[in-house]
PDB file of C-alpha atoms in Angstrom:
ATOM      1  CA  MET A   1      29.768 -29.566 -32.269  1.00 59.00           C
ATOM      2  CA  THR A   2      31.416 -29.210 -35.579  1.00 53.00           C
ATOM      3  CA  SER A   3      34.794 -27.814 -36.202  1.00 44.00           C
ATOM      4  CA  LYS A   4      34.437 -25.110 -38.546  1.00 41.00           C
ATOM      5  CA  THR A   5      38.444 -26.124 -39.893  1.00 42.00           C
ATOM      6  CA  THR A   6      37.982 -30.088 -40.412  1.00 46.00           C
ATOM      7  CA  GLY A   7      33.844 -29.898 -40.805  1.00 48.00           C
ATOM      8  CA  GLN A   8      33.967 -32.443 -38.357  1.00 63.00           C
ATOM      9  CA  ASP A   9      32.106 -32.941 -35.929  1.00 91.00           C
ATOM     10  CA  PHE A  10      33.068 -32.861 -32.314  1.00 94.00           C
ATOM     11  CA  TYR A  11      31.478 -34.372 -28.925  1.00 96.00           C
ATOM     12  CA  ASN A  12      31.507 -34.180 -24.926  1.00 97.00           C
ATOM     13  CA  LEU A  13      30.999 -36.669 -23.589  1.00 98.00           C
ATOM     14  CA  PHE A  14      29.847 -37.959 -19.725  1.00 98.00           C
ATOM     15  CA  VAL A  15      31.785 -41.279 -18.248  1.00 97.00           C
ATOM     16  CA  TYR A  16      31.015 -42.651 -15.502  1.00 96.00           C
ATOM     17  CA  GLY A  17      31.252 -46.491 -15.761  1.00 93.00           C
ATOM     18  CA  SER A  18      33.623 -48.792 -17.265  1.00 93.00           C
ATOM     19  CA  LEU A  19      34.171 -45.903 -20.114  1.00 95.00           C
ATOM     20  CA  ARG A  20      36.383 -44.286 -17.228  1.00 95.00           C
ATOM     21  CA  GLU A  21      38.630 -46.352 -17.065  1.00 95.00           C
ATOM     22  CA  PRO A  22      41.457 -45.180 -19.923  1.00 93.00           C
ATOM     23  CA  LYS A  23      42.687 -48.445 -21.245  1.00 95.00           C
ATOM     24  CA  ILE A  24      38.969 -49.861 -21.951  1.00 96.00           C
ATOM     25  CA  PHE A  25      37.790 -46.213 -23.566  1.00 97.00           C
ATOM     26  CA  GLU A  26      41.266 -46.493 -25.671  1.00 96.00           C
ATOM     27  CA  SER A  27      40.390 -50.130 -26.021  1.00 96.00           C
ATOM     28  CA  ILE A  28      37.163 -49.148 -27.986  1.00 96.00           C
ATOM     29  CA  CYS A  29      37.509 -45.674 -29.830  1.00 96.00           C
ATOM     30  CA  GLY A  30      40.999 -45.788 -30.401  1.00 94.00           C
ATOM     31  CA  LEU A  31      41.529 -42.783 -28.580  1.00 95.00           C
ATOM     32  CA  MET A  32      43.123 -41.532 -25.285  1.00 94.00           C
ATOM     33  CA  PHE A  33      41.686 -38.817 -22.287  1.00 95.00           C
ATOM     34  CA  THR A  34      43.778 -36.907 -19.627  1.00 93.00           C
ATOM     35  CA  LEU A  35      42.912 -34.644 -16.724  1.00 90.00           C
ATOM     36  CA  LYS A  36      46.070 -32.929 -17.511  1.00 88.00           C
ATOM     37  CA  PRO A  37      45.342 -30.070 -19.799  1.00 81.00           C
ATOM     38  CA  SER A  38      49.336 -30.397 -20.836  1.00 80.00           C
ATOM     39  CA  HIS A  39      49.253 -33.742 -21.892  1.00 76.00           C
ATOM     40  CA  VAL A  40      46.221 -33.197 -24.752  1.00 73.00           C
ATOM     41  CA  ASP A  41      47.413 -33.754 -28.038  1.00 75.00           C
ATOM     42  CA  GLU A  42      44.755 -33.903 -30.783  1.00 66.00           C
ATOM     43  CA  PRO A  43      43.760 -35.829 -32.294  1.00 64.00           C
ATOM     44  CA  ILE A  44      45.098 -38.611 -29.813  1.00 81.00           C
ATOM     45  CA  VAL A  45      44.914 -37.257 -26.413  1.00 90.00           C
ATOM     46  CA  LEU A  46      41.613 -35.479 -25.600  1.00 94.00           C
ATOM     47  CA  LEU A  47      41.231 -34.107 -22.348  1.00 93.00           C
ATOM     48  CA  ALA A  48      39.087 -34.762 -19.493  1.00 96.00           C
ATOM     49  CA  GLU A  49      37.872 -33.632 -16.317  1.00 97.00           C
ATOM     50  CA  LEU A  50      35.695 -34.530 -13.472  1.00 97.00           C
ATOM     51  CA  ALA A  51      32.159 -33.531 -13.782  1.00 98.00           C
ATOM     52  CA  MET A  52      29.039 -34.072 -12.038  1.00 98.00           C
ATOM     53  CA  LEU A  53      25.524 -35.280 -13.506  1.00 98.00           C
ATOM     54  CA  ASP A  54      22.328 -34.160 -11.492  1.00 97.00           C
ATOM     55  CA  GLY A  55      19.030 -36.192 -10.746  1.00 96.00           C
ATOM     56  CA  PHE A  56      20.553 -39.601 -11.942  1.00 94.00           C
ATOM     57  CA  ARG A  57      21.658 -42.300  -9.988  1.00 92.00           C
ATOM     58  CA  ARG A  58      24.514 -44.992 -10.722  1.00 92.00           C
ATOM     59  CA  VAL A  59      23.375 -48.255 -10.390  1.00 88.00           C
ATOM     60  CA  SER A  60      24.103 -52.126 -10.897  1.00 83.00           C
ATOM     61  CA  PRO A  61      21.920 -54.641 -10.539  1.00 82.00           C
ATOM     62  CA  ASP A  62      24.015 -57.056 -12.238  1.00 81.00           C
ATOM     63  CA  ASN A  63      26.960 -56.269 -10.414  1.00 80.00           C
ATOM     64  CA  VAL A  64      29.082 -55.969 -13.712  1.00 82.00           C
ATOM     65  CA  TYR A  65      27.629 -52.705 -15.473  1.00 84.00           C
ATOM     66  CA  PHE A  66      26.877 -49.680 -13.950  1.00 89.00           C
ATOM     67  CA  TYR A  67      23.763 -48.149 -15.465  1.00 85.00           C
ATOM     68  CA  SER A  68      22.306 -44.633 -14.761  1.00 91.00           C
ATOM     69  CA  VAL A  69      18.642 -43.969 -14.156  1.00 88.00           C
ATOM     70  CA  LYS A  70      16.749 -40.664 -13.043  1.00 89.00           C
ATOM     71  CA  GLU A  71      16.408 -40.153  -9.729  1.00 91.00           C
ATOM     72  CA  PRO A  72      15.882 -35.652  -8.346  1.00 93.00           C
ATOM     73  CA  SER A  73      17.319 -36.273  -5.336  1.00 95.00           C
ATOM     74  CA  SER A  74      20.946 -37.759  -6.717  1.00 96.00           C
ATOM     75  CA  LYS A  75      24.000 -37.581  -8.600  1.00 97.00           C
ATOM     76  CA  ILE A  76      26.663 -38.921 -10.289  1.00 97.00           C
ATOM     77  CA  GLN A  77      29.602 -38.428 -10.388  1.00 97.00           C
ATOM     78  CA  GLY A  78      32.234 -39.101 -13.617  1.00 97.00           C
ATOM     79  CA  PHE A  79      34.550 -37.676 -16.744  1.00 98.00           C
ATOM     80  CA  LEU A  80      33.866 -35.524 -19.190  1.00 98.00           C
ATOM     81  CA  ILE A  81      36.072 -36.030 -22.571  1.00 97.00           C
ATOM     82  CA  HIS A  82      35.683 -33.140 -24.948  1.00 96.00           C
ATOM     83  CA  ASN A  83      35.854 -33.346 -28.377  1.00 94.00           C
ATOM     84  CA  ILE A  84      36.183 -36.814 -29.656  1.00 96.00           C
ATOM     85  CA  PRO A  85      35.289 -37.256 -33.127  1.00 95.00           C
ATOM     86  CA  ALA A  86      32.290 -38.642 -34.675  1.00 96.00           C
ATOM     87  CA  ALA A  87      33.593 -41.690 -36.201  1.00 95.00           C
ATOM     88  CA  ALA A  88      34.982 -42.565 -32.065  1.00 96.00           C
ATOM     89  CA  MET A  89      31.404 -41.650 -30.933  1.00 96.00           C
ATOM     90  CA  ALA A  90      30.071 -44.649 -33.605  1.00 96.00           C
ATOM     91  CA  MET A  91      32.755 -46.808 -31.765  1.00 97.00           C
ATOM     92  CA  ILE A  92      31.607 -45.818 -28.253  1.00 97.00           C
ATOM     93  CA  ASP A  93      27.457 -45.961 -29.589  1.00 96.00           C
ATOM     94  CA  LYS A  94      28.751 -49.425 -31.235  1.00 95.00           C
ATOM     95  CA  TYR A  95      30.266 -50.908 -27.413  1.00 94.00           C
ATOM     96  CA  GLU A  96      27.513 -48.860 -25.190  1.00 91.00           C
ATOM     97  CA  GLY A  97      24.755 -51.483 -27.334  1.00 84.00           C
ATOM     98  CA  LYS A  98      20.495 -51.436 -26.452  1.00 81.00           C
ATOM     99  CA  LEU A  99      21.061 -50.973 -23.020  1.00 80.00           C
ATOM    100  CA  TYR A 100      21.399 -47.926 -23.102  1.00 87.00           C
ATOM    101  CA  SER A 101      20.361 -44.642 -25.092  1.00 90.00           C
ATOM    102  CA  ARG A 102      22.994 -41.774 -25.486  1.00 95.00           C
ATOM    103  CA  ASP A 103      21.452 -38.425 -24.428  1.00 94.00           C
ATOM    104  CA  THR A 104      22.613 -34.922 -24.011  1.00 97.00           C
ATOM    105  CA  VAL A 105      21.974 -33.410 -20.741  1.00 97.00           C
ATOM    106  CA  THR A 106      23.870 -30.999 -18.960  1.00 98.00           C
ATOM    107  CA  VAL A 107      26.852 -31.843 -16.204  1.00 98.00           C
ATOM    108  CA  ASN A 108      28.270 -29.619 -14.207  1.00 98.00           C
ATOM    109  CA  THR A 109      32.074 -29.092 -14.200  1.00 97.00           C
ATOM    110  CA  ALA A 110      34.820 -26.611 -12.231  1.00 96.00           C
ATOM    111  CA  ALA A 111      34.045 -24.181 -14.545  1.00 95.00           C
ATOM    112  CA  GLY A 112      30.527 -24.308 -14.754  1.00 97.00           C
ATOM    113  CA  PRO A 113      27.805 -25.954 -16.029  1.00 98.00           C
ATOM    114  CA  VAL A 114      28.476 -27.883 -19.759  1.00 97.00           C
ATOM    115  CA  GLU A 115      26.058 -29.738 -22.459  1.00 97.00           C
ATOM    116  CA  THR A 116      27.325 -32.830 -23.347  1.00 97.00           C
ATOM    117  CA  GLN A 117      26.382 -36.270 -24.358  1.00 97.00           C
ATOM    118  CA  ALA A 118      25.564 -39.287 -21.892  1.00 97.00           C
ATOM    119  CA  TYR A 119      24.697 -43.324 -21.580  1.00 95.00           C
ATOM    120  CA  LEU A 120      21.627 -43.180 -19.972  1.00 90.00           C
ATOM    121  CA  ASN A 121      18.569 -45.764 -18.780  1.00 85.00           C
ATOM    122  CA  SER A 122      15.077 -45.722 -18.076  1.00 78.00           C
ATOM    123  CA  ARG A 123      13.510 -47.203 -15.052  1.00 73.00           C
ATOM    124  CA  ARG A 124      11.201 -48.870 -17.111  1.00 77.00           C
ATOM    125  CA  ASP A 125      14.117 -51.322 -18.847  1.00 76.00           C
ATOM    126  CA  MET A 126      16.326 -51.557 -16.177  1.00 72.00           C
ATOM    127  CA  LYS A 127      12.696 -53.616 -14.590  1.00 74.00           C
ATOM    128  CA  LYS A 128      11.984 -55.505 -17.438  1.00 76.00           C
ATOM    129  CA  ARG A 129      15.882 -56.248 -17.943  1.00 74.00           C
ATOM    130  CA  PHE A 130      16.686 -57.197 -13.909  1.00 75.00           C
ATOM    131  CA  GLY A 131      13.599 -57.672 -12.874  1.00 75.00           C
ATOM    132  CA  ASP A 132      13.799 -57.673  -8.570  1.00 68.00           C
ATOM    133  CA  ARG A 133      17.681 -57.120  -8.973  1.00 62.00           C
ATOM    134  CA  PHE A 134      17.207 -53.531  -9.700  1.00 57.00           C
ATOM    135  CA  HIS A 135      15.420 -51.232  -7.245  1.00 57.00           C
TER     136      HIS A 135
END
């Protein structure tokens, strides 16, 4: 999404792992988020809300990080963080590294479905990296 006043790109991001932790999110991109709309103070504090990603399962074969893989009967609960500036997304991309790909998905929120970005994994890549620890 592009702001008409600044011309800058903004993104929605579904987070389900370490980025759900406000201190980690802030240390990565310099921004904070809150689930309380009255505490939003753009551009420093972003609005987040509970969200559900259908068709994916959260796994942690290394017992350190969470990964997501397609699984039709599963759901992942996380947060949808709204209006992240492009520069902050670039920092988050760097943090997520090569183990994830940023894809567009639709999550369900209390207000209805929302298109967003999410860092996802493929079963093939997970099996290649973790072998028997991934199942």
